[in-house]
Short mmCIF file of C-alpha atoms and ligand atoms in Angstrom, two decimals:
data_model
loop_
_atom_site.label_atom_id
_atom_site.label_comp_id
_atom_site.label_asym_id
_atom_site.label_seq_id
_atom_site.Cartn_x
_atom_site.Cartn_y
_atom_site.Cartn_z
CA UNK Y 5 22.75 -33.88 33.51
CA UNK Y 6 20.48 -31.27 34.40
CA UNK Y 7 17.30 -32.08 34.95
CA UNK Y 8 14.09 -31.04 32.89
CA UNK Y 9 12.79 -28.05 33.70
CA UNK Y 10 10.02 -25.90 32.30
CA UNK Y 11 10.09 -22.27 31.99
CA UNK Y 12 7.23 -19.74 30.98
CA UNK Y 13 8.02 -17.75 27.59
CA UNK Y 14 6.06 -14.17 27.31
CA UNK Y 15 4.66 -14.59 23.83
CA UNK Y 16 5.16 -10.79 23.08
CA UNK Y 17 8.42 -10.32 23.92
CA UNK Y 18 9.99 -13.65 24.37
CA UNK Y 19 11.29 -12.83 28.23
CA UNK Y 20 11.37 -15.86 30.66
CA UNK Y 21 10.30 -16.37 34.22
CA UNK Y 22 10.92 -19.78 35.79
CA UNK Y 23 7.25 -19.63 37.31
CA UNK Y 24 3.68 -18.65 35.93
CA UNK Y 25 2.74 -14.86 36.48
CA UNK Y 26 -0.37 -13.12 35.26
CA UNK Y 27 1.76 -10.39 33.99
CA UNK Y 28 5.40 -10.42 31.95
CA UNK Y 29 7.67 -9.11 34.13
CA UNK Y 30 9.64 -7.54 31.23
CA UNK Y 31 7.31 -5.97 28.90
CA UNK Y 32 4.29 -5.85 31.41
CA UNK Y 33 1.99 -8.04 29.06
CA UNK Y 34 -1.01 -9.68 30.94
CA UNK Y 35 -1.76 -13.32 30.45
CA UNK Y 36 1.26 -13.71 27.90
CA UNK Y 37 3.33 -16.38 29.46
CA UNK Y 38 3.47 -20.02 28.34
CA UNK Y 39 5.18 -23.03 29.31
CA UNK Y 40 8.18 -23.79 27.27
CA UNK Y 41 11.41 -26.34 28.05
CA UNK Y 42 14.24 -24.90 29.15
CA UNK Y 43 16.88 -24.88 26.65
CA UNK Y 44 19.31 -24.10 29.04
CA UNK Y 45 21.39 -26.87 30.16
CA UNK Y 46 21.62 -25.18 33.75
CA UNK Y 47 24.28 -24.10 35.67
CA UNK Y 48 27.35 -23.19 33.57
CA UNK Y 49 30.10 -25.63 33.62
CA UNK Y 50 33.47 -24.11 34.10
CA UNK Y 51 35.19 -26.92 32.14
CA UNK Y 52 33.17 -25.96 29.37
CA UNK Y 53 35.43 -23.64 28.18
CA UNK Y 54 38.37 -24.96 29.28
CA UNK Y 55 40.17 -27.02 27.00
CA UNK Y 56 37.55 -29.65 25.92
CA UNK Y 57 36.76 -28.19 22.88
CA UNK Y 58 39.38 -27.37 20.18
CA UNK Y 59 39.67 -23.88 18.51
CA UNK Y 60 38.42 -23.48 15.06
CA UNK Y 61 40.24 -21.87 12.22
CA UNK Y 62 38.69 -18.54 11.03
CA UNK Y 63 38.64 -16.65 7.83
CA UNK Y 64 38.90 -13.30 6.83
CA UNK Y 65 35.76 -12.24 4.85
CA UNK Y 66 37.66 -11.07 1.92
CA UNK Y 67 39.39 -14.50 1.46
CA UNK Y 68 36.15 -16.49 1.40
CA UNK Y 69 34.33 -16.78 -2.37
CA UNK Y 70 30.83 -15.06 -2.20
CA UNK Y 71 28.60 -17.30 -4.03
CA UNK Y 72 24.83 -16.83 -4.74
CA UNK Y 73 22.50 -19.19 -3.58
CA UNK Y 74 20.77 -22.11 -5.93
CA UNK Y 75 17.60 -20.99 -6.73
CA UNK Y 76 15.02 -23.50 -7.20
CA UNK Y 77 12.39 -21.36 -9.12
CA UNK Y 78 8.19 -22.75 -8.57
CA UNK Y 79 7.24 -20.93 -12.00
CA UNK Y 80 5.14 -19.23 -10.05
CA UNK Y 81 6.24 -15.68 -11.35
CA UNK Y 82 4.42 -14.19 -8.77
CA UNK Y 83 5.87 -16.32 -5.88
CA UNK Y 84 9.08 -16.40 -6.97
CA UNK Y 85 9.55 -12.72 -7.10
CA UNK Y 86 8.53 -11.99 -3.30
CA UNK Y 87 11.06 -14.66 -2.83
CA UNK Y 88 13.67 -13.00 -4.31
CA UNK Y 89 14.07 -15.12 -7.64
CA UNK Y 90 12.93 -18.86 -5.88
CA UNK Y 91 13.47 -21.24 -3.27
CA UNK Y 92 16.68 -21.69 -1.75
CA UNK Y 93 17.75 -25.36 -0.37
CA UNK Y 94 17.90 -25.65 3.36
CA UNK Y 95 15.63 -22.28 3.49
CA UNK Y 96 13.09 -21.82 5.62
CA UNK Y 97 10.05 -19.99 4.77
CA UNK Y 98 6.84 -18.98 6.75
CA UNK Y 99 3.77 -17.95 4.91
CA UNK Y 100 0.93 -16.48 7.32
CA UNK Y 101 -2.25 -15.28 6.38
CA UNK Y 102 -5.84 -15.00 7.57
CA UNK Y 103 -7.76 -18.41 7.07
CA UNK Y 104 -9.18 -18.85 3.74
CA UNK Y 105 -6.98 -16.53 2.22
CA UNK Y 106 -5.41 -19.27 -0.09
CA UNK Y 107 -2.21 -20.39 1.52
CA UNK Y 108 -3.32 -23.76 1.07
CA UNK Y 109 -4.27 -23.16 -2.53
CA UNK Y 110 -0.94 -21.55 -3.49
CA UNK Y 111 1.16 -23.95 -2.24
CA UNK Y 112 -0.59 -26.90 -3.45
CA UNK Y 113 0.07 -25.03 -6.78
CA UNK Y 114 3.43 -24.31 -6.23
CA UNK Y 115 4.46 -27.83 -5.02
CA UNK Y 116 2.80 -29.50 -8.01
CA UNK Y 117 4.92 -27.52 -10.72
CA UNK Y 118 8.25 -28.42 -8.40
CA UNK Y 119 6.86 -32.15 -8.59
CA UNK Y 120 7.41 -32.33 -12.11
CA UNK Y 121 11.04 -31.70 -11.23
CA UNK Y 122 11.38 -32.56 -7.85
CA UNK Y 123 10.45 -34.48 -5.18
CA UNK Y 124 7.77 -32.60 -2.70
CA UNK Y 125 5.67 -33.34 0.60
CA UNK Y 126 2.75 -31.72 1.41
CA UNK Y 127 2.45 -32.57 5.22
CA UNK Y 128 -1.17 -31.40 6.14
CA UNK Y 129 -2.41 -31.21 10.41
CA UNK Y 130 -5.49 -29.62 9.00
CA UNK Y 131 -7.09 -31.77 6.22
CA UNK Y 132 -7.21 -35.38 5.25
CA UNK Y 133 -5.58 -36.90 2.02
CA UNK Y 134 -8.93 -37.01 0.58
CA UNK Y 135 -9.54 -33.38 1.13
CA UNK Y 136 -6.23 -32.24 -0.64
CA UNK Y 137 -7.25 -34.69 -3.33
CA UNK Y 138 -10.14 -32.99 -3.76
CA UNK Y 139 -8.59 -29.42 -3.98
CA UNK Y 140 -6.06 -30.88 -6.08
CA UNK Y 141 -9.08 -31.92 -8.14
CA UNK Y 142 -10.60 -28.44 -8.26
CA UNK Y 143 -6.98 -26.99 -9.57
CA UNK Y 144 -6.96 -29.40 -12.35
CA UNK Y 145 -4.23 -31.20 -10.94
CA UNK Y 146 -5.75 -34.73 -10.89
CA UNK Y 147 -2.42 -36.30 -11.95
CA UNK Y 148 -0.26 -34.54 -9.55
CA UNK Y 149 2.67 -36.42 -8.39
CA UNK Y 150 2.70 -34.20 -4.84
CA UNK Y 151 3.18 -36.80 -2.04
CA UNK Y 152 0.99 -36.02 0.80
CA UNK Y 153 1.41 -36.84 4.49
CA UNK Y 154 -1.83 -36.18 7.33
CA UNK Y 155 0.04 -36.13 10.13
CA UNK Y 156 0.44 -33.77 13.25
CA UNK Y 157 3.00 -35.54 15.42
CA UNK Y 158 6.45 -33.50 14.99
CA UNK Y 159 8.71 -36.80 15.74
CA UNK Y 160 6.94 -38.89 12.97
CA UNK Y 161 6.87 -35.97 10.36
CA UNK Y 162 11.07 -35.45 10.67
CA UNK Y 163 11.25 -39.33 10.59
CA UNK Y 164 9.22 -38.88 7.52
CA UNK Y 165 10.87 -36.30 6.08
CA UNK Y 166 14.43 -37.78 6.83
CA UNK Y 167 13.50 -41.22 5.24
CA UNK Y 168 11.73 -39.56 1.83
CA UNK Y 169 13.99 -37.08 1.49
CA UNK Y 170 11.91 -34.42 -0.56
CA UNK Y 171 13.35 -31.46 -2.07
CA UNK Y 172 10.63 -29.33 -0.35
CA UNK Y 173 8.39 -30.02 2.21
CA UNK Y 174 5.28 -27.86 3.22
CA UNK Y 175 4.11 -28.12 7.06
CA UNK Y 176 0.41 -26.94 6.68
CA UNK Y 177 0.26 -25.66 9.39
CA UNK Y 178 2.43 -25.23 11.96
CA UNK Y 179 -0.28 -24.49 14.59
CA UNK Y 180 -1.57 -27.86 14.14
CA UNK Y 181 1.90 -29.80 14.66
CA UNK Y 182 2.50 -31.17 18.42
CA UNK Y 183 6.16 -32.41 19.59
CA UNK Y 184 5.72 -35.21 22.39
CA UNK Y 185 8.25 -33.44 24.19
CA UNK Y 186 5.84 -30.94 25.39
CA UNK Y 187 2.55 -31.06 27.32
CA UNK Y 188 0.92 -27.93 26.14
CA UNK Y 189 -1.33 -28.26 23.61
CA UNK Y 190 -1.12 -27.99 19.70
CA UNK Y 191 -1.12 -24.16 19.08
CA UNK Y 192 0.02 -23.12 22.15
CA UNK Y 193 3.45 -20.95 21.91
CA UNK Y 194 5.32 -23.35 23.71
CA UNK Y 195 4.56 -26.07 20.99
CA UNK Y 196 4.86 -23.58 17.88
CA UNK Y 197 7.95 -22.54 18.91
CA UNK Y 198 9.66 -25.72 19.79
CA UNK Y 199 8.14 -27.72 16.44
CA UNK Y 200 9.32 -24.33 14.24
CA UNK Y 201 12.66 -24.93 16.20
CA UNK Y 202 12.98 -28.18 15.20
CA UNK Y 203 11.95 -28.10 11.50
CA UNK Y 204 14.39 -25.04 10.78
CA UNK Y 205 17.24 -27.72 12.08
CA UNK Y 206 16.08 -30.49 9.96
CA UNK Y 207 15.91 -27.75 7.02
CA UNK Y 208 19.76 -26.50 7.89
CA UNK Y 209 21.07 -29.92 8.36
CA UNK Y 210 19.46 -32.24 5.55
CA UNK Y 211 19.28 -28.89 2.70
CA UNK Y 212 15.42 -29.59 2.53
CA UNK Y 213 13.60 -26.44 1.87
CA UNK Y 214 10.72 -26.42 4.49
CA UNK Y 215 7.57 -24.13 4.00
CA UNK Y 216 5.66 -23.15 7.17
CA UNK Y 217 2.60 -22.20 6.72
CA UNK Y 218 1.11 -19.88 9.93
CA UNK Y 219 -2.05 -18.98 10.91
CA UNK Y 220 -2.84 -15.29 11.96
CA UNK Y 221 -4.53 -14.38 14.92
CA UNK Y 222 -7.13 -11.76 15.97
CA UNK Y 223 -4.84 -9.23 16.74
CA UNK Y 224 -3.24 -9.52 13.26
CA UNK Y 225 0.16 -11.31 14.49
CA UNK Y 226 1.01 -15.09 13.57
CA UNK Y 227 0.74 -17.07 17.08
CA UNK Y 228 3.71 -16.93 18.90
CA UNK Y 229 4.90 -14.11 16.31
CA UNK Y 230 8.46 -12.68 17.24
CA UNK Y 231 9.79 -16.26 17.95
CA UNK Y 232 8.92 -17.84 14.61
CA UNK Y 233 9.47 -14.94 12.69
CA UNK Y 234 13.24 -14.69 13.95
CA UNK Y 235 13.79 -18.26 13.41
CA UNK Y 236 13.18 -18.43 9.63
CA UNK Y 237 14.15 -17.14 6.80
CA UNK Y 238 12.20 -15.44 4.99
CA UNK Y 239 8.40 -14.33 6.54
CA UNK Y 240 5.84 -13.67 3.71
CA UNK Y 241 2.50 -12.55 4.60
CA UNK Y 242 -1.01 -12.80 2.57
CA UNK Y 243 -3.35 -9.80 2.52
CA UNK Y 244 -6.24 -8.69 0.92
CA UNK Y 245 -9.96 -8.42 1.23
CA UNK Y 246 -11.69 -12.04 1.23
CA UNK Y 247 -14.35 -10.59 -0.12
CA UNK Y 248 -12.67 -9.06 -3.30
CA UNK Y 249 -10.50 -11.69 -5.52
CA UNK Y 250 -7.30 -9.96 -5.09
CA UNK Y 251 -4.43 -11.20 -2.99
CA UNK Y 252 -1.08 -9.67 -2.32
CA UNK Y 253 1.69 -11.57 -0.54
CA UNK Y 254 4.16 -9.48 0.70
CA UNK Y 255 7.67 -10.10 1.80
CA UNK Y 256 8.31 -9.15 5.32
CA UNK Y 257 11.78 -10.86 5.81
CA UNK Y 258 13.71 -11.93 3.64
CA UNK Y 259 17.61 -13.00 4.17
CA UNK Y 260 17.99 -14.15 0.51
CA UNK Y 261 16.02 -11.29 -1.51
CA UNK Y 262 14.68 -7.81 -1.36
CA UNK Y 263 11.55 -7.24 1.72
CA UNK Y 264 8.56 -5.58 0.92
CA UNK Y 265 8.64 -6.72 -2.30
CA UNK Y 266 5.26 -7.82 -3.48
CA UNK Y 267 3.33 -10.46 -5.41
CA UNK Y 268 -0.21 -10.21 -6.89
CA UNK Y 269 -2.60 -12.84 -7.33
CA UNK Y 270 -6.32 -13.15 -8.35
CA UNK Y 271 -8.62 -15.88 -6.60
CA UNK Y 272 -10.17 -17.85 -9.55
CA UNK Y 273 -12.43 -20.53 -10.00
CA UNK Y 274 -9.50 -22.68 -10.68
CA UNK Y 275 -6.83 -21.77 -8.15
CA UNK Y 276 -4.76 -18.80 -7.50
CA UNK Y 277 -3.49 -16.76 -10.67
CA UNK Y 278 -0.29 -14.38 -11.18
CA UNK Y 279 -1.26 -10.66 -11.97
CA UNK Y 280 1.41 -9.66 -13.81
CA UNK Y 281 0.74 -6.11 -14.30
CA UNK Y 282 -0.97 -5.34 -10.93
CA UNK Y 283 -0.83 -1.32 -11.58
CA UNK Y 284 -4.44 -0.88 -12.58
CA UNK Y 285 -5.94 -3.34 -10.67
CA UNK Y 286 -6.82 -1.16 -7.70
CA UNK Y 287 -8.37 1.51 -9.77
CA UNK Y 288 -12.18 1.90 -9.86
CA UNK Y 289 -13.26 2.75 -13.02
CA UNK Y 290 -15.88 6.24 -12.94
CA UNK Y 291 -17.26 6.95 -16.24
CA UNK Y 292 -17.08 10.56 -15.21
CA UNK Y 293 -14.77 12.11 -12.38
CA UNK Y 294 -16.45 11.74 -8.66
CA UNK Y 295 -16.04 14.39 -5.72
CA UNK Y 296 -14.09 12.73 -2.90
CA UNK Y 297 -12.09 10.34 -5.09
CA UNK Y 298 -7.65 10.81 -5.82
CA UNK Y 299 -5.12 8.10 -7.18
CA UNK Y 300 -2.23 7.66 -5.65
CA UNK Y 301 0.84 6.59 -7.27
CA UNK Y 302 2.07 3.95 -4.74
CA UNK Y 303 5.30 2.01 -4.31
CA UNK Y 304 5.24 -1.51 -3.48
CA UNK Y 305 8.80 -2.98 -3.24
CA UNK Y 306 9.86 -2.45 -6.80
CA UNK Y 307 6.80 -1.87 -8.41
CA UNK Y 308 5.14 1.37 -8.58
CA UNK Y 309 0.83 0.59 -8.41
CA UNK Y 310 -1.80 2.75 -9.05
CA UNK Y 311 -4.45 2.82 -6.42
CA UNK Y 312 -7.77 4.92 -5.87
CA UNK Y 313 -7.88 6.80 -2.52
CA UNK Y 314 -11.64 7.86 -1.54
CA UNK Y 315 -12.77 10.04 1.50
CA UNK Y 316 -16.12 10.78 2.67
CA UNK Y 317 -16.67 14.57 4.47
CA UNK Y 318 -19.91 14.35 5.86
CA UNK Y 319 -21.64 16.40 9.01
CA UNK Y 320 -21.09 14.58 12.10
CA UNK Y 321 -22.15 14.56 15.27
CA UNK Y 322 -20.87 16.11 18.77
CA UNK Y 323 -17.52 14.42 18.54
CA UNK Y 324 -16.86 13.28 14.42
CA UNK Y 325 -15.73 10.50 13.71
CA UNK Y 326 -12.26 9.44 11.64
CA UNK Y 327 -12.17 6.21 10.33
CA UNK Y 328 -10.05 4.62 7.58
CA UNK Y 329 -9.71 1.55 5.67
CA UNK Y 330 -6.30 0.01 4.77
CA UNK Y 331 -4.35 3.78 5.71
CA UNK Y 332 -3.28 4.44 9.09
CA UNK Y 333 -5.93 6.28 11.39
CA UNK Y 334 -3.52 8.01 13.10
CA UNK Y 335 -2.18 9.37 9.97
CA UNK Y 336 -5.14 10.72 9.19
CA UNK Y 337 -6.16 12.86 12.07
CA UNK Y 338 -2.66 14.61 11.62
CA UNK Y 339 -3.30 15.40 8.15
CA UNK Y 340 -6.47 16.94 9.06
CA UNK Y 341 -4.87 18.72 11.67
CA UNK Y 342 -1.68 20.00 9.17
CA UNK Y 343 -4.31 20.87 6.51
CA UNK Y 344 -6.68 22.79 9.13
CA UNK Y 345 -3.34 24.44 10.72
CA UNK Y 346 -1.60 25.49 7.48
CA UNK Y 347 -3.88 25.58 4.70
CA UNK Y 348 -7.32 26.82 6.53
CA UNK Y 349 -8.96 23.69 5.53
CA UNK Y 350 -11.44 22.77 8.35
CA UNK Y 351 -13.13 19.50 9.09
CA UNK Y 352 -13.61 19.90 12.53
CA UNK Y 353 -17.13 19.13 12.84
CA UNK Y 354 -17.26 16.62 10.23
CA UNK Y 355 -17.69 12.79 9.89
CA UNK Y 356 -13.89 11.77 7.66
CA UNK Y 357 -13.82 8.42 6.30
CA UNK Y 358 -11.01 7.06 3.86
CA UNK Y 359 -10.44 3.93 1.80
CA UNK Y 360 -7.68 2.62 -0.16
CA UNK Y 361 -9.91 0.96 -2.63
CA UNK Y 362 -9.58 -2.82 -3.59
CA UNK Y 363 -8.29 -4.24 0.05
CA UNK Y 364 -4.86 -3.12 -0.11
CA UNK Y 365 -3.03 -1.66 2.78
CA UNK Y 366 -0.93 1.23 2.48
CA UNK Y 367 1.58 2.28 4.86
CA UNK Y 368 4.03 3.99 3.16
CA UNK Y 369 3.74 8.41 3.92
CA UNK Y 370 3.85 8.95 0.51
CA UNK Y 371 -0.19 8.78 0.17
CA UNK Y 372 -0.38 11.85 2.42
CA UNK Y 373 -1.03 14.24 -0.49
CA UNK Y 374 -3.59 12.01 -2.39
CA UNK Y 375 -5.32 11.50 0.99
CA UNK Y 376 -5.57 15.24 1.57
CA UNK Y 377 -6.56 16.08 -1.69
CA UNK Y 378 -9.43 13.43 -1.67
CA UNK Y 379 -10.54 14.77 1.82
CA UNK Y 380 -10.95 18.39 0.44
CA UNK Y 381 -12.19 17.33 -2.91
CA UNK Y 382 -15.27 15.65 -0.87
CA UNK Y 383 -15.54 18.77 1.33
CA UNK Y 384 -15.81 21.28 -1.69
CA UNK Y 385 -18.32 18.47 -3.60
CA UNK Y 386 -16.12 18.90 -6.35
CA UNK Y 387 -14.27 16.42 -8.22
CA UNK Y 388 -10.76 16.21 -9.30
CA UNK Y 389 -9.88 16.48 -13.01
CA UNK Y 390 -10.01 13.12 -15.38
CA UNK Y 391 -6.58 11.80 -15.16
CA UNK Y 392 -5.11 13.22 -12.17
CA UNK Y 393 -2.66 11.44 -10.05
CA UNK Y 394 -0.96 12.29 -6.66
CA UNK Y 395 1.89 11.47 -4.69
CA UNK Y 396 3.99 12.95 -1.54
CA UNK Y 397 4.74 12.76 2.38
CA UNK Y 398 2.89 15.79 4.30
CA UNK Y 399 5.23 16.92 6.90
CA UNK Y 400 3.84 18.58 10.39
CA UNK Y 401 5.10 21.84 9.48
CA UNK Y 402 2.92 21.97 5.95
CA UNK Y 403 6.10 20.99 4.15
CA UNK Y 404 5.79 18.31 1.40
CA UNK Y 405 8.35 15.82 1.16
CA UNK Y 406 9.49 14.05 -1.18
CA UNK Y 407 8.50 9.91 -2.04
CA UNK Y 408 11.42 7.67 -2.97
CA UNK Y 409 11.68 6.63 -6.70
CA UNK Y 410 9.91 9.52 -8.34
CA UNK Y 411 10.67 8.94 -11.50
CA UNK Y 412 9.73 5.54 -11.58
CA UNK Y 413 5.96 6.30 -10.05
CA UNK Y 414 5.68 9.08 -12.83
CA UNK Y 415 6.65 6.98 -15.70
CA UNK Y 416 4.03 4.15 -14.40
CA UNK Y 417 1.31 6.97 -14.79
CA UNK Y 418 2.52 8.24 -18.35
CA UNK Y 419 2.13 4.71 -19.18
CA UNK Y 420 -1.14 4.26 -18.15
CA UNK Y 421 -2.55 7.53 -19.75
CA UNK Y 422 -2.42 9.98 -16.80
CA UNK Y 423 -2.37 13.50 -17.82
CA UNK Y 424 -1.94 15.46 -14.94
CA UNK Y 425 0.01 14.85 -11.64
CA UNK Y 426 1.05 16.69 -8.73
CA UNK Y 427 4.60 15.81 -6.97
CA UNK Y 428 6.50 16.99 -4.22
CA UNK Y 429 9.23 19.20 -5.54
CA UNK Y 430 11.80 17.42 -5.34
CA UNK Y 431 10.60 14.87 -7.08
CA UNK Y 432 9.82 16.66 -10.04
CA UNK Y 433 11.99 15.62 -13.21
CA UNK Y 434 14.62 18.26 -14.55
CA UNK Y 435 13.63 18.76 -18.37
CA UNK Y 436 10.72 17.59 -20.41
CA UNK Y 437 11.87 14.05 -20.30
CA UNK Y 438 10.04 11.92 -23.53
CA UNK Y 439 9.19 9.10 -20.95
CA UNK Y 440 6.72 11.37 -19.31
CA UNK Y 441 5.10 12.51 -22.40
CA UNK Y 442 1.26 13.52 -22.17
CA UNK Y 443 1.75 13.63 -18.48
CA UNK Y 444 1.79 17.33 -16.74
CA UNK Y 445 3.76 17.65 -13.83
CA UNK Y 446 3.27 20.20 -11.09
CA UNK Y 447 5.78 20.55 -8.56
CA UNK Y 448 4.66 21.80 -5.02
CA UNK Y 449 6.58 21.93 -1.90
CA UNK Y 450 3.66 23.24 0.74
CA UNK Y 451 0.51 21.76 1.52
CA UNK Y 452 -1.25 25.42 1.36
CA UNK Y 453 0.27 25.60 -1.84
CA UNK Y 454 -0.97 22.14 -3.65
CA UNK Y 455 -4.93 22.88 -1.96
CA UNK Y 456 -5.23 25.77 -3.68
CA UNK Y 457 -3.46 24.92 -6.81
CA UNK Y 458 -6.16 22.17 -7.13
CA UNK Y 459 -8.95 24.81 -6.12
CA UNK Y 460 -8.02 26.46 -9.25
CA UNK Y 461 -8.92 23.29 -11.51
P1 LIG V 522 -7.20 -22.02 1.25
O1 LIG V 522 -6.34 -21.84 0.35
O2 LIG V 522 -7.97 -23.20 1.70
O3 LIG V 522 -7.03 -21.18 2.65
P2 LIG V 522 -6.27 -21.06 3.75
O4 LIG V 522 -5.05 -22.42 3.68
O5 LIG V 522 -5.44 -19.89 3.52
O6 LIG V 522 -6.93 -21.57 4.89
O7 LIG V 522 -8.50 -21.06 0.50
C1 LIG V 522 -9.65 -21.63 0.07
C2 LIG V 522 -10.59 -20.48 0.05
O8 LIG V 522 -10.29 -20.28 -1.58
C3 LIG V 522 -11.79 -20.64 -0.39
O9 LIG V 522 -12.98 -20.12 0.38
C4 LIG V 522 -12.07 -21.19 -1.57
C5 LIG V 522 -11.58 -20.39 -2.42
N1 LIG V 522 -11.03 -21.11 -3.67
C6 LIG V 522 -11.46 -20.77 -4.52
O10 LIG V 522 -12.42 -19.66 -4.87
N2 LIG V 522 -11.10 -21.18 -5.79
C7 LIG V 522 -10.53 -22.65 -5.73
O11 LIG V 522 -9.81 -22.92 -6.75
C8 LIG V 522 -9.58 -22.89 -4.45
C9 LIG V 522 -9.19 -24.34 -4.45
C10 LIG V 522 -10.37 -22.55 -3.28
MG1 LIG V 523 -5.58 -24.20 4.91
#
């Protein structure tokens, strides 16, 4: 038997060291090493590979029947959509998000609908049974059959799950659970990693679907980030502004479905309600067009959504500021440079602020054109015409590159009654298509062309 040995694991890169160091020798991060138990059994035993284990049969891929996973729908449509159709038996789902965003609320609602047909277990390390009951009452689920366990010991949780054999088990949250095998405190990377590994093994060996709740740290990553994401099958993140009532649930990783799919919810007095048609919720309704506003058609997973992009350009001090909310700031600096260099639109001595309305976070480059048009509109103090939409990626050479699934974006805009669209040339529909009825489409392939055309409107 190899003796139990503790190692130190970097919570940034997962690198290991036999003693504690201030700086990770692998990735150079400071103060990132955390105690963990060594999983290695010591020096390799030669005999391990010599005739002790029997060889296993190997099959050719074509001879294996591909069967789709049986899905257990939660009947919360927006949640099923991000899960790729529902939960999978033995699957492990990690749901991350800021405190107070609605993780516990959503999972309690989901467990309630699941408990009508299946056995479920809600393990809470954060709240007592009475607190959960109070939440259930608030959600109008007084008669719910969801079974609750308030416990933080991993060993006791696993024993209970094995005895209860629920179909779905929620662990709220993984950061509060601790294993007796480790000396470090609950929430430390070593504990989170150890507990998640045991719960994953439990899911795979018993077929229980395990849903782990994870808190996000100040830096915006799940505590013990990389290690957890690798272990589980599906990673969902809650996004959104706690000040607005809308919440997005986004799939970051999904072994059983598409990634980048989103579910849209609204937080109401009685819990989270799915928003079936999210297209128009991020649009600010101005009675008259205002300067500095441009509607973007963005694509989230398979869904087109219309989002208002706002810009404000104002005289700045000696070192003008560039700030963005919901959009990437580096990309903003790049767009300002492109518009100056290629289109002669200069904001050099001005403060520039941009914002994606409604607390959405837009990462796709197809937002570039709308950002530039909003900035130009604010700079000139001239609004864009009513019913105007845009999308397209801007390159460093001043070219406008196509965005994926342009036709679907245009279809959504036409459906919502938009009248004028500016799009990359490669995304323009070939002929006048009845699907885009009422929408005039103007195709451009250079930044200067786009900005000067808009000035003529
Ligand atoms: P919660 O699910 O406890 O968040 P998390 O588990 O992610 O930390 O979310 C609680 C917040 O949602 C809290 O601020 C109150 C609000 N809320 C409602 O607005 N309506 C409701 O019906 C419930 C249950 C909570
Ligand atoms: Mg909670």
